[in-house]
Amino acid sequence: MQAELICFEQACRARYAITDVLYNCPKCGGLLEATYAFAHDAADLKKLWRERRMSNARLDQSGVWRYREFFPFLKDLEHVVTLREGNTPVLDAPRAARYAGLERVAFKHQGYNPTGSFKDNGMTCGASQAMALGMTRVACVSTGNTSASMAAYASAAGLQPIIFIPHGNISYGKLAQALEYGAKTLQVEANFDQILALIRVLAERLGIYLLNSINPFRIEGQKSIMVELMDQRDWQAPDWVVLPGGNLGNTSAFGKALREMKALGLIDKLPKLAVVQAEGSAPFFDFMSRPERGVFPAVEHPETLATAIKIGDPVSWPKALLEVTTTEGVVEKVTEQEIADAKAQIGLCGIGCEPASAATLAGIRKLTAAGVIDKSADVVAVLTGNVLKDPDYIYKYHTGQLKAPGGSAILSTYGNEPVVVPNDADRIAALLG
Ligand SMILES: *Cc1c(COP(=O)(O)O)cnc(C)c1O
Ligand SMILES: [Zn+2]
């Protein structure tokens, strides 16, 4: 199986060896993607992948590596670093469907991953490539789920994880994971973009492998989310796949996976992608809403409590543009209040998720009301992160203390405050009725 890296820019399309340590195209600076000369029979693949669900072999147990024919970039599978990622459920949520104005909706819940987010689907591939390249140290800049995931996979592989954090921008739940998983953590007096430039220099000088979201192998791993979803649905593609958009790596991965699955004959239609952004951090929405696209309208100071999608200048927007266009999808934006209320509704389904994930249900509600999504449509929303990633947000919402970035109060529409009671059976019984 021939695998190569290819420049994503249509005017360039330069090709590089799959083992070249590159993050952007050296010729034009464009994004890179892995490409393969696939030659598989769809029915054979479906049978093989289904049989592996019964296997106890290390790679077959992974909901990513079970589908390894779909991203054959490693020559030697001995390099694979796995924590049994993937294997995430598809959950029906009638209550959430009613809230969003749909007859039914299902959640593909990536919060069930080893470190609690879909970053694990990509990181298992990124860390495995680092091993294959003989690297000893890996680095990323992130205050969130990328750090937590990279720390876990690097440590599991015996690599040294190094995390760079913009100073004064710490989210404790996720940072705590990174510390526990053994990441060397450096706080830098600079913003995200400045640190990105800095770590590029350091990576080159010290031979550290970068696992930021433009890493093409992380995108390859995240394709497994769509493959596993289709496998779970017996290869019946839904009408819509809805996901939150931050750096737009996941949008790129889902679109690439869907196109490749269609080309291989694994599915016979492309679901439409609906990407949902937070209002204070919605450059891709702005870009896609303009009739004349022009220069990408990066947001200098993105704001949202959904920190996983608080990204003003998403690196993968050129890929996301292609994927949303190809699937005839849409981009929507939602307010902080809409995210908070949708999140509480997902909680009331007994499911739960982190704030960024809830942008999906809020977006579906808007798109259904606007008639873009038909109420009888077959819709899958991808919940990207675990409910326990951000307990502070949850407590504040339910107790009426949550404030939007500008300082305005977020209403506890579905608030659920703990009640202080005396140690008195009669009074508690009276209260409970
Ligand atoms: C990273 C992340 C996102 C954003 O995904 P992109 O690929 O950057 O668009 C959304 N939700 C959660 C929980 C994340 O960790
Ligand atoms: Zn190029």
XYZ file of C-alpha atoms and ligand atoms in Angstrom, residues 116-119 144-146 174 213 218 222 243-252 275 308-309 311 314 354-357 383-386 389, ligand 1:
50
model
C -12.440 11.883 27.647
C -12.396 13.494 24.207
C -12.103 12.709 20.495
C -8.504 13.939 20.598
C -7.192 21.696 26.738
C -8.004 18.259 25.522
C -5.082 18.051 23.118
C -7.709 19.312 31.460
C -3.878 19.810 15.102
C -4.049 13.075 13.886
C -10.037 11.105 13.642
C -20.198 18.736 15.104
C -18.671 21.734 16.894
C -16.000 23.689 15.028
C -12.866 25.126 16.648
C -9.599 24.578 14.796
C -11.690 22.607 12.257
C -9.467 19.524 12.337
C -12.414 17.298 13.106
C -14.479 18.811 10.298
C -11.562 18.079 7.951
C -20.478 22.738 11.771
C -12.460 23.773 23.320
C -13.824 25.879 20.454
C -10.202 29.586 18.444
C -8.519 27.938 12.808
C -18.627 19.391 27.926
C -19.776 22.846 26.747
C -18.251 22.772 23.234
C -20.049 19.498 22.501
C -20.443 14.914 21.392
C -16.759 15.694 21.501
C -15.923 15.703 25.214
C -16.841 14.220 28.589
C -14.075 18.042 31.773
C -10.779 20.038 20.166
C -12.216 20.032 20.526
C -13.197 20.631 19.709
C -12.858 21.359 18.460
O -12.455 20.501 17.434
P -11.639 21.087 16.173
O -11.134 19.893 15.488
O -10.561 21.958 16.736
O -12.636 21.877 15.386
C -14.513 20.548 20.100
N -14.867 19.939 21.257
C -13.957 19.360 22.072
C -14.412 18.742 23.348
C -12.603 19.393 21.727
O -11.716 18.837 22.562
